[in-house]
mmCIF file of C-alpha atoms in Angstrom:
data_model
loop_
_atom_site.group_PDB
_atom_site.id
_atom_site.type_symbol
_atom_site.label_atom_id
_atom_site.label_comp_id
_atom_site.label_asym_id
_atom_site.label_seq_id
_atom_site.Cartn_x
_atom_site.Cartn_y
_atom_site.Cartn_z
ATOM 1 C CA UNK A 1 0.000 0.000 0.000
ATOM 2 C CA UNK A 2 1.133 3.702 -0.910
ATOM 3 C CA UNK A 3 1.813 5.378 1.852
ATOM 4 C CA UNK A 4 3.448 8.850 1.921
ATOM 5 C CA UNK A 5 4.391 11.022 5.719
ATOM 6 C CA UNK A 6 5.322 14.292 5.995
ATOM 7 C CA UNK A 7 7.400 15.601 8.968
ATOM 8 C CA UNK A 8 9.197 18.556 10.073
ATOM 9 C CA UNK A 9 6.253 20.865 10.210
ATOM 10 C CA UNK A 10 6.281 23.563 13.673
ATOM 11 C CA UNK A 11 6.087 26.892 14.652
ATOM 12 C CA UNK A 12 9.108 29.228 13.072
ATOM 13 C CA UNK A 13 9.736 32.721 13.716
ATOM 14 C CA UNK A 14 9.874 34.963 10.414
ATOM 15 C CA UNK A 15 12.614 34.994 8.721
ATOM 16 C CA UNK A 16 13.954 31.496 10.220
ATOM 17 C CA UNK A 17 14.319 27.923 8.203
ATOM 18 C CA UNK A 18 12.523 25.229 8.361
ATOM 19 C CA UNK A 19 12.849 21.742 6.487
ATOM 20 C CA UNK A 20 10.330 19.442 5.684
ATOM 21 C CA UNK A 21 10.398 15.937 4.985
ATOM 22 C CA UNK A 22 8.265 13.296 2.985
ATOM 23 C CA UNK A 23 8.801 9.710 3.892
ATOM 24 C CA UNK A 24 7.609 7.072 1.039
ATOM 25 C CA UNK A 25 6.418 3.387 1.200
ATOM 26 C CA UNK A 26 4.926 0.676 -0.727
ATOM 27 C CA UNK A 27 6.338 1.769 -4.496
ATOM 28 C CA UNK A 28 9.506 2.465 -6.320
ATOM 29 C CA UNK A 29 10.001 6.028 -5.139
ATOM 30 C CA UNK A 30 12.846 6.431 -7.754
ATOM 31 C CA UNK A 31 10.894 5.923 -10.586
ATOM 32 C CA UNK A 32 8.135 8.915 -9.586
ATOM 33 C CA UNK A 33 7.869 12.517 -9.543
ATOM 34 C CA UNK A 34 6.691 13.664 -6.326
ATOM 35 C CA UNK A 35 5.615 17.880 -5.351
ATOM 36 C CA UNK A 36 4.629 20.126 -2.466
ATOM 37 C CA UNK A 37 1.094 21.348 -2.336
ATOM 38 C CA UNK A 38 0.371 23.532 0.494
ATOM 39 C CA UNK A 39 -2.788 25.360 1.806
ATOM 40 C CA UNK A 40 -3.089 27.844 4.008
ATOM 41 C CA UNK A 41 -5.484 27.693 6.767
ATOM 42 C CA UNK A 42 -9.223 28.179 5.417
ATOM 43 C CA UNK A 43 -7.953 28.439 1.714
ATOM 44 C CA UNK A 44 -7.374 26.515 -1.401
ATOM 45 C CA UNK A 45 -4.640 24.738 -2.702
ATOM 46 C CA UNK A 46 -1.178 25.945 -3.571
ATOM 47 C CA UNK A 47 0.966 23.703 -5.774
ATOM 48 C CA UNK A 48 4.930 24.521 -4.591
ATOM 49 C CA UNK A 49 7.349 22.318 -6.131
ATOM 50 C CA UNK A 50 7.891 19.471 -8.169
ATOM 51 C CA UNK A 51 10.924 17.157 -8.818
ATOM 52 C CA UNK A 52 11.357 14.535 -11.187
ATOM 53 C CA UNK A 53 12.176 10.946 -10.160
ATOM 54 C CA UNK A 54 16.162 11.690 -11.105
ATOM 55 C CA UNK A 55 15.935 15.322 -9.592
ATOM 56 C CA UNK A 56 16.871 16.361 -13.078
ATOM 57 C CA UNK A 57 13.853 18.568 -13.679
ATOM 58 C CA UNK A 58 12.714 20.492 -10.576
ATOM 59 C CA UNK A 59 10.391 23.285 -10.764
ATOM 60 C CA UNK A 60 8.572 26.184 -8.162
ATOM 61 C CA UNK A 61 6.085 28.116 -8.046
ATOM 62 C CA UNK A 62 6.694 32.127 -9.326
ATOM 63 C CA UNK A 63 5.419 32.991 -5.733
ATOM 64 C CA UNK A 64 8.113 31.939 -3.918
ATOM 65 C CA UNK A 65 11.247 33.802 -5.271
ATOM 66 C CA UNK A 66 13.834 31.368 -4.655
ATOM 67 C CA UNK A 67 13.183 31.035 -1.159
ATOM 68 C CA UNK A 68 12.104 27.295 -0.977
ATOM 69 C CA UNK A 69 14.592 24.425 -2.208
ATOM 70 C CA UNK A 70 12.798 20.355 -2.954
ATOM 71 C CA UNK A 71 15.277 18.053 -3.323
ATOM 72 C CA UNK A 72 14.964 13.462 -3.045
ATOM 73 C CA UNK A 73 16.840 10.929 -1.490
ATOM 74 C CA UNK A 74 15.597 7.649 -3.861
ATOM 75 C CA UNK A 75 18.087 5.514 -1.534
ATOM 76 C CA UNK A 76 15.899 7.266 1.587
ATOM 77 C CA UNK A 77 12.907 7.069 -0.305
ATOM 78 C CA UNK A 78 12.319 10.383 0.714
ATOM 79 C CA UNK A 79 11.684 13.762 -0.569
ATOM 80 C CA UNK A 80 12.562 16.813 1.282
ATOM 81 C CA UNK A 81 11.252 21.114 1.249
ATOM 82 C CA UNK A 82 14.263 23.164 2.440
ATOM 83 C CA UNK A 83 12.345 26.330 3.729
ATOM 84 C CA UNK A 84 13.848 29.887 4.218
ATOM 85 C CA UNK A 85 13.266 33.218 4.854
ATOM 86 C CA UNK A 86 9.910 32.492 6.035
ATOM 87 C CA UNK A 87 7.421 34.517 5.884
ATOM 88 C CA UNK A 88 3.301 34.421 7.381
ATOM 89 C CA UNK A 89 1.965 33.864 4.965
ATOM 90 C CA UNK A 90 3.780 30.838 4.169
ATOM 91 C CA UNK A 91 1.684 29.272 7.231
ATOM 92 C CA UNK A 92 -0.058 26.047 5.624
ATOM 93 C CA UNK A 93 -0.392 22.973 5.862
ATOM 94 C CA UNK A 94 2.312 21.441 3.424
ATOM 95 C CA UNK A 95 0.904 18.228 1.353
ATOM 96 C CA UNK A 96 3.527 15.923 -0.078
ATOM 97 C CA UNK A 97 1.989 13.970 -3.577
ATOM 98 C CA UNK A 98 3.187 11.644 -6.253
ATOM 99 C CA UNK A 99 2.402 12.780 -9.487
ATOM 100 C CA UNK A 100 0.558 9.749 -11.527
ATOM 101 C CA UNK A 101 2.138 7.194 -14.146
ATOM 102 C CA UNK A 102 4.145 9.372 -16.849
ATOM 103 C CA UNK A 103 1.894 11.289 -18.795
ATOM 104 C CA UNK A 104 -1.323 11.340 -16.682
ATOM 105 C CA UNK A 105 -2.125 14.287 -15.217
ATOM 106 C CA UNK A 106 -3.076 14.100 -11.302
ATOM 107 C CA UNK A 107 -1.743 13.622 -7.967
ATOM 108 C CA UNK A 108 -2.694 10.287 -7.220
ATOM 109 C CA UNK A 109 -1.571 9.649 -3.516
ATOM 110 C CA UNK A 110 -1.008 12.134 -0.897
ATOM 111 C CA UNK A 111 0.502 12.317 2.658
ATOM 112 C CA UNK A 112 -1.852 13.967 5.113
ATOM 113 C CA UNK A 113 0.290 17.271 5.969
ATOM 114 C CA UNK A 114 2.467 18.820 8.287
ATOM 115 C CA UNK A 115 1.557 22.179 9.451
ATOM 116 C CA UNK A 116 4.138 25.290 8.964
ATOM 117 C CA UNK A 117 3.080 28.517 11.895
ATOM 118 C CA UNK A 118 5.218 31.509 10.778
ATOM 119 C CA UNK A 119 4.618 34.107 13.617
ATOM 120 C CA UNK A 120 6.721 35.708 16.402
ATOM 121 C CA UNK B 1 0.039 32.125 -16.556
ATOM 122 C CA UNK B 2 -3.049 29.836 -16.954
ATOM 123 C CA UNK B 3 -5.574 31.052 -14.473
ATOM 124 C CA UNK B 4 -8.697 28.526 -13.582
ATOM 125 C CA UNK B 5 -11.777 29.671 -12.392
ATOM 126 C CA UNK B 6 -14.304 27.084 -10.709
ATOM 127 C CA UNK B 7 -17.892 28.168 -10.560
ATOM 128 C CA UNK B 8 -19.950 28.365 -8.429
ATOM 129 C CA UNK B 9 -18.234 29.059 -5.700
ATOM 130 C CA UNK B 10 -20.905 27.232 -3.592
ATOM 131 C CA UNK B 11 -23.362 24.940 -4.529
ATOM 132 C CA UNK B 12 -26.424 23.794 -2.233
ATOM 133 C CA UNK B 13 -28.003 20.133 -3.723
ATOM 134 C CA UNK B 14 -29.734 17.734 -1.785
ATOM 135 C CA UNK B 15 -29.000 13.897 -1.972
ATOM 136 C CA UNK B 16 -29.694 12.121 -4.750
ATOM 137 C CA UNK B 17 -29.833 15.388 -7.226
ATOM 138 C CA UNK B 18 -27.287 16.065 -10.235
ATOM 139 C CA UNK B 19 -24.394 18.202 -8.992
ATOM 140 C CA UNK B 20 -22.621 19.738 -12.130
ATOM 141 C CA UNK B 21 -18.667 22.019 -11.489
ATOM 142 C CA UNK B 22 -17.119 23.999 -14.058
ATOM 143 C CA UNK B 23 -13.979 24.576 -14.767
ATOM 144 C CA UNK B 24 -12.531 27.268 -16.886
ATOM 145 C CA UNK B 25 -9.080 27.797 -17.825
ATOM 146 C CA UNK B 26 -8.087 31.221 -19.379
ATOM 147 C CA UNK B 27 -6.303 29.401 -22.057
ATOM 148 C CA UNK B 28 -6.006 26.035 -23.382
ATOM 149 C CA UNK B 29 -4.704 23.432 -21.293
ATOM 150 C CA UNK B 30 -5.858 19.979 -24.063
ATOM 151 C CA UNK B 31 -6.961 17.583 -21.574
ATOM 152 C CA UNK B 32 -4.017 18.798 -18.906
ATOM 153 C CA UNK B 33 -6.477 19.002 -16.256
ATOM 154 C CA UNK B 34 -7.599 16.327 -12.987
ATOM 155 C CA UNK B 35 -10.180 16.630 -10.479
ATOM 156 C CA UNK B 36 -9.933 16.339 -6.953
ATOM 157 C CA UNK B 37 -12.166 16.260 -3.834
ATOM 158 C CA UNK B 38 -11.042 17.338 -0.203
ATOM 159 C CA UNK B 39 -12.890 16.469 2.981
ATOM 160 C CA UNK B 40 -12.791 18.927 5.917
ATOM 161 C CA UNK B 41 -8.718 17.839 7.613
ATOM 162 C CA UNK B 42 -8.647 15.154 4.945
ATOM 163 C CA UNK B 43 -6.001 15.696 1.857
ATOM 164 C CA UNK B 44 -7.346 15.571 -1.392
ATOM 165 C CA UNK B 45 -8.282 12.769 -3.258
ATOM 166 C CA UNK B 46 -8.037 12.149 -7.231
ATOM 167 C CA UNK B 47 -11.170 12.157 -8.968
ATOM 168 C CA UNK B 48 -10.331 12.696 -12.547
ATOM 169 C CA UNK B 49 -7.616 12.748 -14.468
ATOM 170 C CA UNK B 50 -6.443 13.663 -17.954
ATOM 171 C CA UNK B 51 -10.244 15.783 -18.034
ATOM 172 C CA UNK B 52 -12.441 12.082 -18.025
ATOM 173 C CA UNK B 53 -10.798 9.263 -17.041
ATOM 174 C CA UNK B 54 -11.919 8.300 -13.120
ATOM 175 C CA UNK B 55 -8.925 7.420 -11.134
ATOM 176 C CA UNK B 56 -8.776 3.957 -9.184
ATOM 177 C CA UNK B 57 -11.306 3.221 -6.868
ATOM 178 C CA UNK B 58 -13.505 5.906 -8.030
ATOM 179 C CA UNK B 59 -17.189 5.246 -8.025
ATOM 180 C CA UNK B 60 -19.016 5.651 -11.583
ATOM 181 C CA UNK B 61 -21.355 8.680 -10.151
ATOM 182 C CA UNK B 62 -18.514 10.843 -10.946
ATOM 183 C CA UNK B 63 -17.543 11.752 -14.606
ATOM 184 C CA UNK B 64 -15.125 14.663 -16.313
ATOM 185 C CA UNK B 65 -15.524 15.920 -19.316
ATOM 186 C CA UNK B 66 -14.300 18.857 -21.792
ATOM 187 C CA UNK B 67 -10.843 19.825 -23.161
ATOM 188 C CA UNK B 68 -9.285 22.797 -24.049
ATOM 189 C CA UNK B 69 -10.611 25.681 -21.789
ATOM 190 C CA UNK B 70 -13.970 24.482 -20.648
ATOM 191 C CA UNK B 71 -13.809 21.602 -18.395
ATOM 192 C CA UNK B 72 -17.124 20.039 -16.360
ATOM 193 C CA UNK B 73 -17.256 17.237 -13.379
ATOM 194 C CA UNK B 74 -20.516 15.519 -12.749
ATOM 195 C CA UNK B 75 -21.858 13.658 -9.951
ATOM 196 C CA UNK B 76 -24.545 11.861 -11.208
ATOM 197 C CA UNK B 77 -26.756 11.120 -8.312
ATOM 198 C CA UNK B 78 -25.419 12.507 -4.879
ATOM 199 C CA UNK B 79 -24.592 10.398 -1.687
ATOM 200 C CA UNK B 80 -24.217 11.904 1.441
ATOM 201 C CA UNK B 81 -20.231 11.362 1.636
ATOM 202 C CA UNK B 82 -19.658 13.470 -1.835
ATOM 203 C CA UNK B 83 -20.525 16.773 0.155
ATOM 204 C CA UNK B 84 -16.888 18.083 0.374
ATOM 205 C CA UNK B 85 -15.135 20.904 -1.720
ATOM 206 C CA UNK B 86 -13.656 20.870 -5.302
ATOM 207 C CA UNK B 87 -10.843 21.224 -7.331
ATOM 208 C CA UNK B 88 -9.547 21.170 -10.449
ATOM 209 C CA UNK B 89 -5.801 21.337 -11.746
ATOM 210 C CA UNK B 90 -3.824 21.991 -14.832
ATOM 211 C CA UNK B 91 -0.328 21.639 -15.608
ATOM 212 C CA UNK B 92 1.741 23.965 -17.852
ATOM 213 C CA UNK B 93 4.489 24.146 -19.941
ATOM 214 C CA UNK B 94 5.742 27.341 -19.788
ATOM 215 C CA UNK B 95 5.818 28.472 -16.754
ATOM 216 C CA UNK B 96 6.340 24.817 -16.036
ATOM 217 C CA UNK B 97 3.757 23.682 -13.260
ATOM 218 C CA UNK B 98 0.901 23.273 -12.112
ATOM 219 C CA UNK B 99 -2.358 25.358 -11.036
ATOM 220 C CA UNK B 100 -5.273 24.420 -9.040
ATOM 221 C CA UNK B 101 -9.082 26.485 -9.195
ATOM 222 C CA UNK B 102 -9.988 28.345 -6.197
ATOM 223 C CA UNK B 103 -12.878 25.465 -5.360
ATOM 224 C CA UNK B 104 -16.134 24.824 -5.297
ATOM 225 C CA UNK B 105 -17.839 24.071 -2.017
ATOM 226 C CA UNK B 106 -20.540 21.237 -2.505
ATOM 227 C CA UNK B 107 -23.285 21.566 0.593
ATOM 228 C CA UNK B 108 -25.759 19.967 1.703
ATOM 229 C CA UNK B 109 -29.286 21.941 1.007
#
Protein backbone atom coordinates (compact mmCIF):
# COMPACT_ATOMS: atom_id res chain seq x y z
CA UNK A 1 0.00 0.00 0.00
CA UNK A 2 1.13 3.70 -0.91
CA UNK A 3 1.81 5.38 1.85
CA UNK A 4 3.45 8.85 1.92
CA UNK A 5 4.39 11.02 5.72
CA UNK A 6 5.32 14.29 5.99
CA UNK A 7 7.40 15.60 8.97
CA UNK A 8 9.20 18.56 10.07
CA UNK A 9 6.25 20.86 10.21
CA UNK A 10 6.28 23.56 13.67
CA UNK A 11 6.09 26.89 14.65
CA UNK A 12 9.11 29.23 13.07
CA UNK A 13 9.74 32.72 13.72
CA UNK A 14 9.87 34.96 10.41
CA UNK A 15 12.61 34.99 8.72
CA UNK A 16 13.95 31.50 10.22
CA UNK A 17 14.32 27.92 8.20
CA UNK A 18 12.52 25.23 8.36
CA UNK A 19 12.85 21.74 6.49
CA UNK A 20 10.33 19.44 5.68
CA UNK A 21 10.40 15.94 4.98
CA UNK A 22 8.27 13.30 2.99
CA UNK A 23 8.80 9.71 3.89
CA UNK A 24 7.61 7.07 1.04
CA UNK A 25 6.42 3.39 1.20
CA UNK A 26 4.93 0.68 -0.73
CA UNK A 27 6.34 1.77 -4.50
CA UNK A 28 9.51 2.46 -6.32
CA UNK A 29 10.00 6.03 -5.14
CA UNK A 30 12.85 6.43 -7.75
CA UNK A 31 10.89 5.92 -10.59
CA UNK A 32 8.14 8.91 -9.59
CA UNK A 33 7.87 12.52 -9.54
CA UNK A 34 6.69 13.66 -6.33
CA UNK A 35 5.62 17.88 -5.35
CA UNK A 36 4.63 20.13 -2.47
CA UNK A 37 1.09 21.35 -2.34
CA UNK A 38 0.37 23.53 0.49
CA UNK A 39 -2.79 25.36 1.81
CA UNK A 40 -3.09 27.84 4.01
CA UNK A 41 -5.48 27.69 6.77
CA UNK A 42 -9.22 28.18 5.42
CA UNK A 43 -7.95 28.44 1.71
CA UNK A 44 -7.37 26.51 -1.40
CA UNK A 45 -4.64 24.74 -2.70
CA UNK A 46 -1.18 25.94 -3.57
CA UNK A 47 0.97 23.70 -5.77
CA UNK A 48 4.93 24.52 -4.59
CA UNK A 49 7.35 22.32 -6.13
CA UNK A 50 7.89 19.47 -8.17
CA UNK A 51 10.92 17.16 -8.82
CA UNK A 52 11.36 14.54 -11.19
CA UNK A 53 12.18 10.95 -10.16
CA UNK A 54 16.16 11.69 -11.10
CA UNK A 55 15.94 15.32 -9.59
CA UNK A 56 16.87 16.36 -13.08
CA UNK A 57 13.85 18.57 -13.68
CA UNK A 58 12.71 20.49 -10.58
CA UNK A 59 10.39 23.28 -10.76
CA UNK A 60 8.57 26.18 -8.16
CA UNK A 61 6.09 28.12 -8.05
CA UNK A 62 6.69 32.13 -9.33
CA UNK A 63 5.42 32.99 -5.73
CA UNK A 64 8.11 31.94 -3.92
CA UNK A 65 11.25 33.80 -5.27
CA UNK A 66 13.83 31.37 -4.66
CA UNK A 67 13.18 31.03 -1.16
CA UNK A 68 12.10 27.29 -0.98
CA UNK A 69 14.59 24.42 -2.21
CA UNK A 70 12.80 20.35 -2.95
CA UNK A 71 15.28 18.05 -3.32
CA UNK A 72 14.96 13.46 -3.04
CA UNK A 73 16.84 10.93 -1.49
CA UNK A 74 15.60 7.65 -3.86
CA UNK A 75 18.09 5.51 -1.53
CA UNK A 76 15.90 7.27 1.59
CA UNK A 77 12.91 7.07 -0.30
CA UNK A 78 12.32 10.38 0.71
CA UNK A 79 11.68 13.76 -0.57
CA UNK A 80 12.56 16.81 1.28
CA UNK A 81 11.25 21.11 1.25
CA UNK A 82 14.26 23.16 2.44
CA UNK A 83 12.35 26.33 3.73
CA UNK A 84 13.85 29.89 4.22
CA UNK A 85 13.27 33.22 4.85
CA UNK A 86 9.91 32.49 6.03
CA UNK A 87 7.42 34.52 5.88
CA UNK A 88 3.30 34.42 7.38
CA UNK A 89 1.97 33.86 4.97
CA UNK A 90 3.78 30.84 4.17
CA UNK A 91 1.68 29.27 7.23
CA UNK A 92 -0.06 26.05 5.62
CA UNK A 93 -0.39 22.97 5.86
CA UNK A 94 2.31 21.44 3.42
CA UNK A 95 0.90 18.23 1.35
CA UNK A 96 3.53 15.92 -0.08
CA UNK A 97 1.99 13.97 -3.58
CA UNK A 98 3.19 11.64 -6.25
CA UNK A 99 2.40 12.78 -9.49
CA UNK A 100 0.56 9.75 -11.53
CA UNK A 101 2.14 7.19 -14.15
CA UNK A 102 4.15 9.37 -16.85
CA UNK A 103 1.89 11.29 -18.80
CA UNK A 104 -1.32 11.34 -16.68
CA UNK A 105 -2.12 14.29 -15.22
CA UNK A 106 -3.08 14.10 -11.30
CA UNK A 107 -1.74 13.62 -7.97
CA UNK A 108 -2.69 10.29 -7.22
CA UNK A 109 -1.57 9.65 -3.52
CA UNK A 110 -1.01 12.13 -0.90
CA UNK A 111 0.50 12.32 2.66
CA UNK A 112 -1.85 13.97 5.11
CA UNK A 113 0.29 17.27 5.97
CA UNK A 114 2.47 18.82 8.29
CA UNK A 115 1.56 22.18 9.45
CA UNK A 116 4.14 25.29 8.96
CA UNK A 117 3.08 28.52 11.89
CA UNK A 118 5.22 31.51 10.78
CA UNK A 119 4.62 34.11 13.62
CA UNK A 120 6.72 35.71 16.40
CA UNK B 1 0.04 32.13 -16.56
CA UNK B 2 -3.05 29.84 -16.95
CA UNK B 3 -5.57 31.05 -14.47
CA UNK B 4 -8.70 28.53 -13.58
CA UNK B 5 -11.78 29.67 -12.39
CA UNK B 6 -14.30 27.08 -10.71
CA UNK B 7 -17.89 28.17 -10.56
CA UNK B 8 -19.95 28.37 -8.43
CA UNK B 9 -18.23 29.06 -5.70
CA UNK B 10 -20.90 27.23 -3.59
CA UNK B 11 -23.36 24.94 -4.53
CA UNK B 12 -26.42 23.79 -2.23
CA UNK B 13 -28.00 20.13 -3.72
CA UNK B 14 -29.73 17.73 -1.79
CA UNK B 15 -29.00 13.90 -1.97
CA UNK B 16 -29.69 12.12 -4.75
CA UNK B 17 -29.83 15.39 -7.23
CA UNK B 18 -27.29 16.07 -10.23
CA UNK B 19 -24.39 18.20 -8.99
CA UNK B 20 -22.62 19.74 -12.13
CA UNK B 21 -18.67 22.02 -11.49
CA UNK B 22 -17.12 24.00 -14.06
CA UNK B 23 -13.98 24.58 -14.77
CA UNK B 24 -12.53 27.27 -16.89
CA UNK B 25 -9.08 27.80 -17.83
CA UNK B 26 -8.09 31.22 -19.38
CA UNK B 27 -6.30 29.40 -22.06
CA UNK B 28 -6.01 26.04 -23.38
CA UNK B 29 -4.70 23.43 -21.29
CA UNK B 30 -5.86 19.98 -24.06
CA UNK B 31 -6.96 17.58 -21.57
CA UNK B 32 -4.02 18.80 -18.91
CA UNK B 33 -6.48 19.00 -16.26
CA UNK B 34 -7.60 16.33 -12.99
CA UNK B 35 -10.18 16.63 -10.48
CA UNK B 36 -9.93 16.34 -6.95
CA UNK B 37 -12.17 16.26 -3.83
CA UNK B 38 -11.04 17.34 -0.20
CA UNK B 39 -12.89 16.47 2.98
CA UNK B 40 -12.79 18.93 5.92
CA UNK B 41 -8.72 17.84 7.61
CA UNK B 42 -8.65 15.15 4.94
CA UNK B 43 -6.00 15.70 1.86
CA UNK B 44 -7.35 15.57 -1.39
CA UNK B 45 -8.28 12.77 -3.26
CA UNK B 46 -8.04 12.15 -7.23
CA UNK B 47 -11.17 12.16 -8.97
CA UNK B 48 -10.33 12.70 -12.55
CA UNK B 49 -7.62 12.75 -14.47
CA UNK B 50 -6.44 13.66 -17.95
CA UNK B 51 -10.24 15.78 -18.03
CA UNK B 52 -12.44 12.08 -18.02
CA UNK B 53 -10.80 9.26 -17.04
CA UNK B 54 -11.92 8.30 -13.12
CA UNK B 55 -8.92 7.42 -11.13
CA UNK B 56 -8.78 3.96 -9.18
CA UNK B 57 -11.31 3.22 -6.87
CA UNK B 58 -13.51 5.91 -8.03
CA UNK B 59 -17.19 5.25 -8.03
CA UNK B 60 -19.02 5.65 -11.58
CA UNK B 61 -21.36 8.68 -10.15
CA UNK B 62 -18.51 10.84 -10.95
CA UNK B 63 -17.54 11.75 -14.61
CA UNK B 64 -15.13 14.66 -16.31
CA UNK B 65 -15.52 15.92 -19.32
CA UNK B 66 -14.30 18.86 -21.79
CA UNK B 67 -10.84 19.83 -23.16
CA UNK B 68 -9.29 22.80 -24.05
CA UNK B 69 -10.61 25.68 -21.79
CA UNK B 70 -13.97 24.48 -20.65
CA UNK B 71 -13.81 21.60 -18.40
CA UNK B 72 -17.12 20.04 -16.36
CA UNK B 73 -17.26 17.24 -13.38
CA UNK B 74 -20.52 15.52 -12.75
CA UNK B 75 -21.86 13.66 -9.95
CA UNK B 76 -24.54 11.86 -11.21
CA UNK B 77 -26.76 11.12 -8.31
CA UNK B 78 -25.42 12.51 -4.88
CA UNK B 79 -24.59 10.40 -1.69
CA UNK B 80 -24.22 11.90 1.44
CA UNK B 81 -20.23 11.36 1.64
CA UNK B 82 -19.66 13.47 -1.83
CA UNK B 83 -20.52 16.77 0.15
CA UNK B 84 -16.89 18.08 0.37
CA UNK B 85 -15.14 20.90 -1.72
CA UNK B 86 -13.66 20.87 -5.30
CA UNK B 87 -10.84 21.22 -7.33
CA UNK B 88 -9.55 21.17 -10.45
CA UNK B 89 -5.80 21.34 -11.75
CA UNK B 90 -3.82 21.99 -14.83
CA UNK B 91 -0.33 21.64 -15.61
CA UNK B 92 1.74 23.96 -17.85
CA UNK B 93 4.49 24.15 -19.94
CA UNK B 94 5.74 27.34 -19.79
CA UNK B 95 5.82 28.47 -16.75
CA UNK B 96 6.34 24.82 -16.04
CA UNK B 97 3.76 23.68 -13.26
CA UNK B 98 0.90 23.27 -12.11
CA UNK B 99 -2.36 25.36 -11.04
CA UNK B 100 -5.27 24.42 -9.04
CA UNK B 101 -9.08 26.49 -9.19
CA UNK B 102 -9.99 28.34 -6.20
CA UNK B 103 -12.88 25.47 -5.36
CA UNK B 104 -16.13 24.82 -5.30
CA UNK B 105 -17.84 24.07 -2.02
CA UNK B 106 -20.54 21.24 -2.51
CA UNK B 107 -23.28 21.57 0.59
CA UNK B 108 -25.76 19.97 1.70
CA UNK B 109 -29.29 21.94 1.01
Amino acid sequence: EVHLVESGGGLVKPGGSLRLSCAASGFTFSTFSIDWVRQAPGKGLEWVSSIDSSSTYIFYADSLKGRFTISRDNAKNSLYLQMNSLRAEDTAVYFCARESAAGMIGFDYWGQGTLVTVSS
Amino acid sequence: EIVLTQSPATLSLSPGERATLSCRASQSVSSYLAWYQQKPGQAPRLLIYDASNRATGIPARFSGSGSGTDFTLTISSLEPEDFAVYYCQQRSNWPPGYTFGQGTKLEIK
